[in-house]
Short mmCIF file of C-alpha atoms and ligand atoms in Angstrom, two decimals:
data_model
loop_
_atom_site.label_atom_id
_atom_site.label_comp_id
_atom_site.label_asym_id
_atom_site.label_seq_id
_atom_site.Cartn_x
_atom_site.Cartn_y
_atom_site.Cartn_z
CA PRO U 13 0.10 -0.08 0.04
CA LYS U 14 0.75 3.86 -0.56
CA ILE U 15 1.40 4.42 3.14
CA GLY U 16 3.79 1.67 2.94
CA GLN U 17 5.64 2.64 0.46
CA ASN U 18 6.21 6.16 1.36
CA ARG U 19 7.42 4.67 4.68
CA ILE U 20 10.34 2.62 3.24
CA SER U 21 11.40 5.82 1.17
CA SER U 22 11.47 7.82 3.66
CA MET U 23 13.41 5.43 5.83
CA VAL U 24 15.87 4.85 3.13
CA GLU U 25 16.51 8.75 2.42
CA LEU U 26 17.08 9.20 6.66
CA ARG U 27 19.48 5.98 6.74
CA PRO U 28 23.07 6.59 7.74
CA ASP U 29 25.36 4.27 5.93
CA TRP U 30 25.77 0.76 7.31
CA CYS U 31 28.20 -0.42 8.48
CA LEU U 32 28.18 -4.32 8.29
CA SER U 33 30.31 -5.52 10.73
CA ARG U 34 29.81 -6.17 14.86
CA GLN U 35 31.85 -7.15 17.64
CA ARG U 36 30.39 -10.39 19.12
CA TYR U 37 31.59 -13.14 19.67
CA TRP U 38 29.00 -15.50 18.28
CA GLY U 39 27.54 -14.79 14.01
CA VAL U 40 28.48 -15.22 10.64
CA PRO U 41 31.94 -14.11 10.04
CA ILE U 42 33.78 -11.91 7.91
CA PRO U 43 35.72 -14.31 5.79
CA THR U 44 39.15 -11.56 5.64
CA VAL U 45 42.30 -12.40 6.47
CA TYR U 46 45.21 -9.90 7.81
CA CYS U 47 49.25 -9.99 7.12
CA LYS U 48 50.15 -10.30 10.75
CA LYS U 49 52.96 -8.72 9.75
CA CYS U 50 52.08 -5.44 7.95
CA GLY U 51 48.53 -5.63 8.32
CA THR U 52 47.09 -5.95 4.53
CA VAL U 53 43.83 -7.09 4.18
CA TYR U 54 42.78 -9.85 1.76
CA LEU U 55 39.26 -10.32 0.49
CA LYS U 56 40.65 -13.06 -2.42
CA LYS U 57 38.30 -14.71 -4.43
CA GLU U 58 40.61 -18.02 -3.58
CA ILE U 59 39.84 -17.90 0.13
CA LEU U 60 36.58 -17.11 -0.41
CA GLN U 61 36.26 -20.35 -2.17
CA ASN U 62 37.85 -22.22 0.45
CA VAL U 63 35.66 -20.53 2.90
CA GLU U 64 32.69 -21.41 0.28
CA GLN U 65 33.11 -25.06 0.41
CA ILE U 66 33.93 -25.75 4.21
CA PHE U 67 30.85 -23.47 5.19
CA ALA U 68 28.84 -25.53 2.90
CA LYS U 69 29.77 -28.73 4.60
CA GLU U 70 30.58 -27.90 8.24
CA GLY U 71 28.64 -24.19 9.02
CA SER U 72 30.02 -20.63 9.40
CA ASP U 73 31.21 -21.78 12.89
CA SER U 74 34.03 -23.59 11.36
CA TRP U 75 35.42 -20.41 10.87
CA PHE U 76 36.37 -20.52 14.82
CA VAL U 77 37.11 -23.79 15.23
CA TYR U 78 40.00 -23.87 12.71
CA GLU U 79 43.64 -22.82 12.10
CA ILE U 80 44.02 -20.33 9.74
CA GLU U 81 45.74 -22.83 6.97
CA LYS U 82 42.65 -24.44 6.46
CA PHE U 83 40.78 -21.63 4.63
CA LEU U 84 44.61 -20.53 2.92
CA PRO U 85 45.52 -21.51 -0.65
CA GLN U 86 48.66 -23.67 -0.85
CA GLY U 87 51.60 -20.98 -0.18
CA PHE U 88 49.89 -18.17 0.15
CA LYS U 89 52.15 -15.11 0.49
CA CYS U 90 51.65 -11.59 1.52
CA GLU U 91 51.80 -9.68 -1.76
CA VAL U 92 53.35 -6.64 0.08
CA CYS U 93 55.99 -8.10 2.41
CA GLY U 94 55.96 -11.44 1.89
CA SER U 95 55.21 -13.36 5.35
CA THR U 96 53.35 -16.26 5.74
CA GLU U 97 52.11 -15.57 8.36
CA PHE U 98 48.20 -14.40 8.93
CA GLU U 99 45.46 -13.76 11.55
CA LYS U 100 41.44 -14.16 10.65
CA GLU U 101 39.18 -10.90 10.74
CA LYS U 102 37.07 -11.11 14.63
CA ASN U 103 34.14 -9.02 13.58
CA ILE U 104 31.06 -10.68 12.43
CA LEU U 105 28.39 -9.51 9.87
CA ASP U 106 25.23 -7.40 10.96
CA VAL U 107 22.54 -9.67 11.49
CA TRP U 108 20.68 -8.12 9.65
CA TYR U 109 22.89 -8.51 6.44
CA ASP U 110 22.15 -12.49 7.19
CA SER U 111 18.13 -11.48 6.59
CA SER U 112 19.08 -9.21 3.46
CA VAL U 113 20.17 -12.22 1.34
CA SER U 114 17.43 -14.47 2.50
CA TYR U 115 15.48 -13.88 -0.75
CA LYS U 116 19.29 -15.00 -2.56
CA ILE U 117 18.98 -17.96 -0.79
CA LEU U 118 15.40 -18.69 -1.78
CA TYR U 119 15.95 -17.84 -5.59
CA ASP U 120 18.90 -20.22 -5.68
CA VAL U 121 17.03 -23.35 -4.11
CA LEU U 122 13.95 -22.53 -6.34
CA PRO U 123 15.05 -20.44 -9.37
CA GLU U 124 11.46 -20.54 -11.00
CA LEU U 125 10.71 -17.75 -7.91
CA SER U 126 12.62 -14.96 -8.93
CA SER U 127 10.03 -14.33 -11.79
CA LYS U 128 7.18 -14.69 -9.88
CA ASP U 129 5.30 -11.72 -8.25
CA ILE U 130 6.98 -12.12 -4.61
CA MET U 131 5.61 -10.44 -1.48
CA TYR U 132 7.53 -9.60 2.17
CA LEU U 133 4.42 -10.22 4.76
CA GLU U 134 6.20 -8.86 8.02
CA GLY U 135 4.83 -6.50 10.95
CA SER U 136 5.34 -2.82 10.47
CA ASP U 137 8.87 -2.47 12.64
CA GLN U 138 10.23 -4.05 9.39
CA HIS U 139 10.28 -1.48 7.16
CA ARG U 140 13.63 -0.30 9.04
CA GLY U 141 14.70 -3.65 9.29
CA TRP U 142 13.99 -6.57 7.20
CA PHE U 143 12.41 -4.27 3.98
CA GLN U 144 14.81 -2.06 3.82
CA VAL U 145 17.89 -3.88 4.10
CA SER U 146 16.71 -6.76 1.60
CA LEU U 147 16.12 -3.40 -0.97
CA ILE U 148 19.87 -2.42 -0.30
CA VAL U 149 21.49 -5.43 -1.13
CA SER U 150 19.19 -6.46 -3.78
CA THR U 151 19.43 -3.34 -5.55
CA ALA U 152 23.44 -2.71 -5.15
CA THR U 153 23.53 -6.88 -6.47
CA GLU U 154 20.82 -6.91 -8.50
CA ASN U 155 20.08 -3.84 -10.00
CA LYS U 156 16.38 -4.07 -8.67
CA ALA U 157 14.02 -4.82 -5.77
CA PRO U 158 13.90 -8.50 -4.43
CA TYR U 159 10.13 -8.28 -4.07
CA SER U 160 7.11 -7.15 -6.23
CA GLU U 161 5.24 -6.54 -2.83
CA VAL U 162 5.17 -5.43 0.42
CA LEU U 163 2.32 -5.71 3.08
CA THR U 164 2.68 -5.19 6.62
CA HIS U 165 0.66 -5.47 9.75
CA GLY U 166 0.07 -3.61 13.07
CA PHE U 167 0.62 -5.96 16.40
CA VAL U 168 -2.54 -7.33 18.41
CA VAL U 169 -3.14 -5.05 21.49
CA ASP U 170 -6.14 -5.60 24.27
CA GLY U 171 -9.57 -4.03 23.52
CA GLU U 172 -8.03 -0.48 24.89
CA GLY U 173 -5.52 -0.75 22.29
CA ARG U 174 -2.82 -1.36 24.87
CA LYS U 175 -0.11 -4.20 24.66
CA MET U 176 -0.82 -7.53 26.13
CA SER U 177 1.26 -8.48 29.02
CA LYS U 178 1.01 -11.00 31.64
CA SER U 179 1.28 -8.61 34.51
CA LEU U 180 -1.74 -6.57 33.18
CA GLY U 181 -4.04 -9.88 32.66
CA ASN U 182 -4.85 -8.63 29.20
CA VAL U 183 -3.72 -11.23 27.48
CA VAL U 184 -6.17 -12.99 24.83
CA ALA U 185 -4.28 -16.25 23.46
CA PRO U 186 -5.60 -17.80 20.71
CA GLN U 187 -5.78 -20.99 21.77
CA ASP U 188 -8.95 -19.81 24.11
CA ILE U 189 -10.86 -18.84 21.51
CA ILE U 190 -10.42 -21.60 19.85
CA LYS U 191 -11.54 -23.47 22.59
CA HIS U 192 -14.55 -21.72 23.32
CA HIS U 193 -15.60 -20.42 20.14
CA GLY U 194 -14.03 -22.48 17.49
CA ALA U 195 -11.46 -21.81 14.75
CA GLU U 196 -14.04 -19.95 12.47
CA ILE U 197 -14.22 -17.46 14.79
CA LEU U 198 -10.70 -16.90 15.45
CA ARG U 199 -10.35 -16.69 11.38
CA LEU U 200 -13.59 -14.19 11.36
CA TRP U 201 -11.44 -11.93 13.49
CA THR U 202 -8.16 -11.62 11.98
CA ALA U 203 -10.08 -11.08 8.35
CA SER U 204 -12.04 -8.32 10.31
CA THR U 205 -9.66 -6.52 11.45
CA ASP U 206 -7.92 -3.47 9.89
CA TYR U 207 -4.61 -4.72 10.10
CA SER U 208 -2.70 -1.62 8.94
CA LEU U 209 -3.06 -0.63 12.19
CA ASP U 210 -2.48 -2.30 15.65
CA VAL U 211 -5.20 -4.75 15.83
CA ARG U 212 -7.33 -4.79 19.08
CA ILE U 213 -8.85 -7.91 20.71
CA SER U 214 -10.79 -8.61 24.20
CA LYS U 215 -13.71 -10.56 24.90
CA GLU U 216 -16.29 -8.15 23.89
CA ILE U 217 -14.79 -7.90 20.54
CA VAL U 218 -14.91 -11.73 20.32
CA GLU U 219 -18.67 -11.74 21.23
CA MET U 220 -19.44 -9.32 18.75
CA LEU U 221 -18.12 -11.47 16.16
CA VAL U 222 -19.64 -14.31 17.54
CA GLU U 223 -22.96 -12.49 16.64
CA THR U 224 -21.77 -11.16 13.21
CA TYR U 225 -20.64 -15.08 13.08
CA ARG U 226 -24.31 -16.34 13.75
CA LYS U 227 -25.75 -13.99 11.35
CA ILE U 228 -23.88 -15.10 8.16
CA ARG U 229 -24.85 -18.34 9.32
CA ASN U 230 -28.25 -17.73 9.75
CA THR U 231 -28.46 -16.21 6.42
CA ILE U 232 -27.32 -18.95 4.64
CA ARG U 233 -29.47 -21.37 6.61
CA TYR U 234 -32.52 -19.50 5.41
CA ILE U 235 -31.08 -19.73 1.95
CA LEU U 236 -30.53 -23.36 2.13
CA GLY U 237 -33.97 -23.94 3.65
CA ASN U 238 -35.69 -22.30 1.07
CA LEU U 239 -34.50 -23.91 -1.82
CA TYR U 240 -35.29 -27.49 -0.55
CA ASP U 241 -37.99 -27.93 -3.79
CA PHE U 242 -35.74 -26.08 -6.07
CA VAL U 243 -35.04 -27.35 -9.12
CA PRO U 244 -32.26 -25.62 -11.10
CA GLU U 245 -33.80 -26.33 -14.10
CA GLU U 246 -36.92 -24.62 -13.80
CA LYS U 247 -36.97 -22.28 -16.60
CA ASN U 248 -40.56 -21.04 -16.04
CA TYR U 249 -39.55 -17.96 -13.82
CA GLU U 250 -40.31 -14.21 -13.92
CA PHE U 251 -38.14 -12.14 -11.91
CA ASP U 252 -40.21 -8.80 -10.21
CA LEU U 253 -38.36 -5.32 -9.56
CA LEU U 254 -37.30 -6.54 -6.04
CA ASP U 255 -35.82 -9.79 -6.94
CA LYS U 256 -33.94 -7.64 -10.05
CA TYR U 257 -33.09 -5.37 -7.52
CA ILE U 258 -31.21 -7.59 -5.14
CA LEU U 259 -29.32 -9.32 -7.96
CA SER U 260 -28.07 -6.12 -9.14
CA LYS U 261 -26.68 -5.38 -5.60
CA LEU U 262 -25.21 -8.87 -5.94
CA VAL U 263 -23.25 -7.74 -8.69
CA SER U 264 -21.72 -4.75 -6.32
CA VAL U 265 -21.15 -7.12 -3.63
CA ILE U 266 -19.09 -9.60 -5.78
CA SER U 267 -17.01 -6.65 -7.43
CA GLU U 268 -16.28 -5.05 -4.22
CA THR U 269 -15.81 -8.23 -2.28
CA ILE U 270 -13.01 -9.23 -5.39
CA ASP U 271 -11.43 -5.56 -5.59
CA ALA U 272 -10.69 -6.19 -1.21
CA TYR U 273 -9.49 -9.55 -1.72
CA LYS U 274 -6.98 -8.35 -4.34
CA ASN U 275 -6.25 -5.75 -2.46
CA TYR U 276 -5.63 -7.77 0.92
CA GLU U 277 -8.60 -5.64 2.82
CA PHE U 278 -10.15 -8.97 4.04
CA HIS U 279 -11.53 -6.49 6.21
CA GLN U 280 -13.87 -5.27 3.77
CA VAL U 281 -15.15 -8.60 2.26
CA VAL U 282 -15.94 -9.32 5.79
CA ASN U 283 -17.92 -5.71 5.67
CA THR U 284 -19.33 -5.85 2.24
CA ILE U 285 -20.43 -9.70 2.84
CA THR U 286 -22.57 -9.15 6.08
CA ASN U 287 -23.81 -5.80 4.94
CA PHE U 288 -24.99 -7.65 2.23
CA PHE U 289 -26.74 -10.76 4.34
CA ILE U 290 -27.87 -8.16 7.27
CA LYS U 291 -29.02 -4.88 5.57
CA ASP U 292 -30.13 -5.94 2.32
CA LEU U 293 -31.36 -9.84 2.85
CA SER U 294 -32.57 -9.92 6.38
CA ASN U 295 -33.68 -6.59 7.05
CA PHE U 296 -35.27 -6.30 3.72
CA TYR U 297 -35.33 -8.87 1.06
CA PHE U 298 -35.93 -11.82 3.50
CA ASP U 299 -39.29 -9.89 4.69
CA VAL U 300 -40.92 -9.11 1.61
CA LEU U 301 -40.50 -12.27 0.18
CA LYS U 302 -41.86 -14.39 3.29
CA ASP U 303 -45.21 -14.51 1.74
CA LYS U 304 -44.31 -15.40 -1.52
CA LEU U 305 -42.48 -18.56 -0.68
CA TYR U 306 -44.98 -19.47 1.98
CA THR U 307 -48.02 -19.08 -0.05
CA TYR U 308 -47.28 -18.94 -3.61
CA PRO U 309 -48.33 -22.23 -5.15
CA LYS U 310 -44.92 -24.30 -5.48
CA SER U 311 -44.53 -23.83 -9.27
CA SER U 312 -45.66 -20.06 -9.83
CA PRO U 313 -43.55 -18.31 -11.74
CA GLN U 314 -43.21 -15.68 -9.01
CA ARG U 315 -42.35 -18.25 -5.95
CA VAL U 316 -39.71 -20.00 -8.60
CA ALA U 317 -37.75 -16.37 -9.22
CA SER U 318 -37.08 -15.96 -5.54
CA GLN U 319 -35.86 -19.11 -5.21
CA LYS U 320 -33.64 -18.63 -8.37
CA VAL U 321 -32.61 -15.36 -6.43
CA LEU U 322 -31.75 -17.20 -3.37
CA HIS U 323 -29.51 -19.91 -5.64
CA THR U 324 -27.64 -17.23 -7.14
CA ILE U 325 -26.44 -15.63 -4.16
CA PHE U 326 -25.51 -18.57 -2.56
CA VAL U 327 -23.73 -19.93 -5.64
CA SER U 328 -21.89 -16.18 -5.90
CA VAL U 329 -21.56 -15.72 -2.21
CA VAL U 330 -20.42 -18.53 -0.30
CA PRO U 331 -17.25 -19.20 -2.38
CA PHE U 332 -16.26 -15.74 -1.52
CA ILE U 333 -16.49 -16.72 2.45
CA SER U 334 -14.70 -19.78 2.09
CA PRO U 335 -11.35 -18.46 2.76
CA ILE U 336 -12.40 -16.69 5.72
CA LEU U 337 -15.07 -19.00 7.09
CA SER U 338 -13.92 -22.02 5.56
CA PHE U 339 -15.93 -24.59 7.36
CA THR U 340 -18.62 -23.44 7.10
CA ALA U 341 -18.97 -22.85 3.66
CA GLU U 342 -18.17 -26.21 2.54
CA GLU U 343 -20.67 -26.99 5.62
CA ALA U 344 -23.10 -25.19 3.37
CA TRP U 345 -21.66 -26.52 0.08
CA GLN U 346 -21.79 -30.13 1.07
CA GLU U 347 -25.95 -29.45 1.87
CA ALA U 348 -26.15 -28.10 -1.28
CA LYS U 349 -24.21 -30.78 -2.89
CA SER U 350 -26.73 -33.02 -1.57
CA SER U 351 -29.73 -31.75 -2.94
CA ASN U 352 -28.19 -31.52 -6.01
CA PHE U 353 -28.24 -27.50 -6.98
CA VAL U 354 -24.49 -26.88 -6.75
CA ASN U 355 -22.02 -28.62 -9.43
CA GLU U 356 -18.44 -28.51 -7.94
CA GLU U 357 -17.83 -31.29 -5.75
CA SER U 358 -16.17 -28.48 -2.98
CA VAL U 359 -16.47 -25.19 -2.42
CA PHE U 360 -13.16 -24.81 -2.90
CA LEU U 361 -13.02 -25.86 -6.23
CA VAL U 362 -15.10 -23.11 -7.42
CA ASP U 363 -13.85 -20.55 -9.60
CA LEU U 364 -13.58 -17.50 -8.28
CA THR U 365 -12.62 -15.61 -11.10
CA LYS U 366 -15.67 -16.88 -13.42
CA ILE U 367 -18.40 -15.77 -10.60
CA LYS U 368 -18.39 -12.29 -11.84
CA GLN U 369 -19.04 -12.30 -15.03
CA GLN U 370 -21.94 -15.28 -14.36
CA VAL U 371 -23.80 -12.06 -12.70
CA GLU U 372 -22.42 -8.76 -14.51
CA LYS U 373 -26.24 -9.02 -16.64
CA TYR U 374 -27.93 -8.67 -13.66
CA LYS U 375 -26.42 -4.84 -13.05
CA ASP U 376 -29.17 -2.33 -12.83
CA GLU U 377 -27.94 0.91 -11.26
CA ARG U 378 -31.13 3.36 -12.52
CA LEU U 379 -33.06 0.35 -10.19
CA GLU U 380 -31.13 0.50 -7.25
CA GLN U 381 -31.34 4.36 -6.79
CA GLU U 382 -35.35 3.98 -7.57
CA ILE U 383 -35.77 1.31 -4.61
CA SER U 384 -33.32 3.14 -2.58
CA LEU U 385 -36.03 6.10 -2.47
CA LEU U 386 -38.37 3.51 -1.94
CA SER U 387 -36.42 2.03 1.07
CA GLU U 388 -36.38 5.96 2.64
CA ILE U 389 -39.96 5.71 2.47
CA ARG U 390 -40.19 2.28 3.95
CA ASP U 391 -37.61 3.46 6.89
CA GLU U 392 -40.76 6.37 7.47
CA VAL U 393 -43.15 3.60 7.65
CA ASN U 394 -41.69 1.21 10.24
CA ILE U 395 -40.98 4.38 12.11
CA ASN U 396 -44.61 5.26 12.25
CA LEU U 397 -45.02 1.35 12.67
CA GLU U 398 -42.96 0.88 15.79
CA GLU U 399 -45.15 3.86 17.01
CA LEU U 400 -48.57 2.34 16.77
CA ARG U 401 -47.05 -1.13 17.91
CA LYS U 402 -45.80 0.99 21.30
CA LYS U 403 -49.48 2.42 21.78
CA GLY U 404 -50.78 -1.29 21.71
CA VAL U 405 -53.00 -0.09 18.10
CA VAL U 406 -51.39 -3.23 16.21
CA GLY U 407 -48.85 -6.18 16.76
CA SER U 408 -48.09 -7.31 13.09
CA SER U 409 -47.49 -4.62 10.41
CA LEU U 410 -50.04 -6.55 8.31
CA GLU U 411 -52.64 -5.13 10.31
CA THR U 412 -52.01 -1.86 9.06
CA GLU U 413 -52.67 0.34 5.83
CA VAL U 414 -50.32 3.15 4.80
CA GLU U 415 -51.65 6.38 3.45
CA LEU U 416 -48.84 7.78 0.76
CA LYS U 417 -48.44 11.06 -0.04
CA VAL U 418 -45.95 12.10 -2.88
CA PHE U 419 -45.06 15.56 -3.76
CA THR U 420 -41.69 15.75 -6.16
CA GLU U 421 -41.67 14.38 -9.37
CA GLU U 422 -38.97 12.41 -8.65
CA TYR U 423 -40.59 10.29 -6.17
CA LYS U 424 -43.99 10.51 -8.07
CA ASP U 425 -42.58 8.15 -10.76
CA VAL U 426 -40.35 6.11 -8.61
CA VAL U 427 -43.48 5.44 -6.50
CA LYS U 428 -45.90 5.05 -9.57
CA LYS U 429 -43.80 2.53 -11.14
CA PHE U 430 -43.56 0.09 -8.11
CA GLU U 431 -47.23 0.96 -6.57
CA HIS U 432 -48.42 -2.34 -7.63
CA MET U 433 -46.11 -3.60 -4.83
CA LEU U 434 -45.94 -1.20 -2.46
CA SER U 435 -47.92 -3.42 0.56
CA SER U 436 -45.28 -5.92 -0.48
CA ILE U 437 -42.41 -3.82 0.09
CA PHE U 438 -43.87 -2.02 3.19
CA ILE U 439 -45.20 -5.33 4.65
CA VAL U 440 -48.27 -3.83 5.06
CA SER U 441 -52.25 -4.73 3.82
CA SER U 442 -52.68 -2.43 1.86
CA VAL U 443 -51.07 1.45 0.20
CA LYS U 444 -53.30 4.29 -0.75
CA VAL U 445 -51.54 6.61 -2.71
CA LEU U 446 -51.81 10.36 -3.00
CA TYR U 447 -50.06 12.29 -5.90
CA LEU U 448 -49.88 15.84 -5.30
CA GLU U 449 -48.60 19.51 -5.45
CA GLY U 450 -46.06 20.67 -2.99
CA LYS U 451 -42.69 21.59 -2.68
CA GLU U 452 -41.79 21.75 1.17
CA LYS U 453 -41.57 18.13 1.42
CA LYS U 454 -40.98 14.77 -0.46
CA PHE U 455 -43.14 12.62 0.69
CA GLU U 456 -45.53 12.02 3.84
CA VAL U 457 -45.96 9.07 6.06
CA LYS U 458 -49.61 7.99 7.37
CA VAL U 459 -50.25 4.57 8.99
CA HIS U 460 -53.31 3.24 10.20
CA LYS U 461 -54.63 0.28 11.75
CA PHE U 462 -56.66 -1.13 8.57
CA ASP U 463 -60.15 -2.00 8.98
CA GLY U 464 -60.66 -5.23 7.70
CA VAL U 465 -60.42 -9.23 8.05
CA LYS U 466 -57.58 -11.55 8.26
CA CYS U 467 -56.68 -14.06 5.70
CA PRO U 468 -56.15 -17.20 8.06
CA ARG U 469 -53.82 -18.67 5.35
CA CYS U 470 -51.25 -15.47 4.35
CA TRP U 471 -52.31 -13.32 7.51
CA VAL U 472 -52.98 -10.37 5.27
CA TYR U 473 -55.84 -8.15 5.76
CA TYR U 474 -58.43 -7.59 3.15
CA LYS U 475 -61.91 -5.48 2.80
CA ASN U 476 -63.44 -8.67 2.30
CA LEU U 477 -62.36 -12.70 2.08
CA THR U 478 -63.99 -15.07 -0.22
CA ASP U 479 -66.67 -17.41 0.32
CA LYS U 480 -64.10 -20.21 1.22
CA GLY U 481 -63.04 -17.99 4.40
CA ILE U 482 -59.42 -17.07 2.66
CA CYS U 483 -58.38 -14.33 0.15
CA GLU U 484 -58.32 -14.56 -3.71
CA LYS U 485 -54.40 -14.90 -4.09
CA CYS U 486 -54.75 -18.46 -1.43
CA VAL U 487 -57.67 -19.44 -3.57
CA HIS U 488 -55.52 -19.29 -6.51
CA ALA U 489 -52.60 -21.14 -4.19
CA LEU U 490 -54.61 -23.97 -2.81
CA LYS U 491 -56.10 -24.59 -6.26
CA GLU U 492 -52.51 -25.55 -7.72
CA LEU U 493 -51.70 -27.12 -5.05
CA GLY U 494 -54.66 -29.62 -5.61
CA MET U 495 -56.29 -28.73 -2.12
CA ILE U 496 -59.73 -27.39 -2.99
ZN1 LIG F 521 52.14 -8.25 5.08
ZN1 LIG F 522 -54.46 -15.54 2.17
#
């Protein structure tokens, strides 16, 4: 990321010369020799070749074990004074030098790696350390950086941002989280942190994630539960505007998720998917769907359409969850597999690069804008409903009717387009719309108790029921089912 690039650049700019030698008793020796008589220093190829062979067999400690003669070529003499007595260098190399050449060792063993994209991944303290020294050595010897990407992370701290320590008693051990909540929760926590800064963990944070996990899991279960009689090959379906809307949203979710993965922003993956699951699906689409899923005839094009939507969401989103919630994703996939509505043997065999392409056709920006206008109205309806509930006037939202006045052209256009389905969007029994002139407000909402009778099958209220004691829609459904 940009921020890391800036940090490396400024630290390279400001760093002093690198003194490579250190005065320690143990380490990687500097393989030079001195003439005992005149002090001339030798770093000769022939000596280095000897050293290389011996080190390769016995390790660099052999420098300290053997007499100097072992490393010198036969008959080696000082070129200045002719002396044959030499002394070994006692300084060692700075330990950072050892780590700076780690890439070289790796590429020597696996030469095919040198042409690949290589990422250096370490804590943020390595801007001054490993990232920098590797860059210096590699630039000096190969004229290029040893890596194509560098990614850093902060350190784990407690819920208040303090360092963990035994004396403070604020240590949260990963083993404990696994023991109490399972490895999925730990993985979810790891993925959901913004690791560009220090990352916090505490009991409360873990509890919150357990809640998030439950919501993700319940959403997947809800989808699977409503696909029990789904036939993927069924062609007789008809998406309504809400189905199209949620599919369009799905396209954005998939694109954002892919971008987030590409940028290693795993917390954005978690955010995007949980927001979609909670806000768009649980709090909105599933609510509206209930009526269709539970009361429409099984093979009605509307019911099949909503199953088609649920299925599309399942096969598109679950694979993107699998790198993070691996067990949950695979468990769901196997259940879907046993009902024959997925093809791949395992969720891990799904080609993630093809998913976007498969759903892209559903993108409809205009519809998304229109629904976001309707959501404003829906929020207003819900506030009014809540008041009636508090006063004890109504229990279920289906006991009410909405009077909606719209004033501005923008809202009039959208409301007109959706007028036939407003009652199912608001989950009320009836919606009366008045198109009025006015500039002060965009719209106005009033919610009343509906004066009518409840259909015992779908729970919607009507002015009158049929002579069968249920509503028209339910009569139709029961006929299809062959029950009347
Ligand atoms: Zn000499
Ligand atoms: Zn009914």
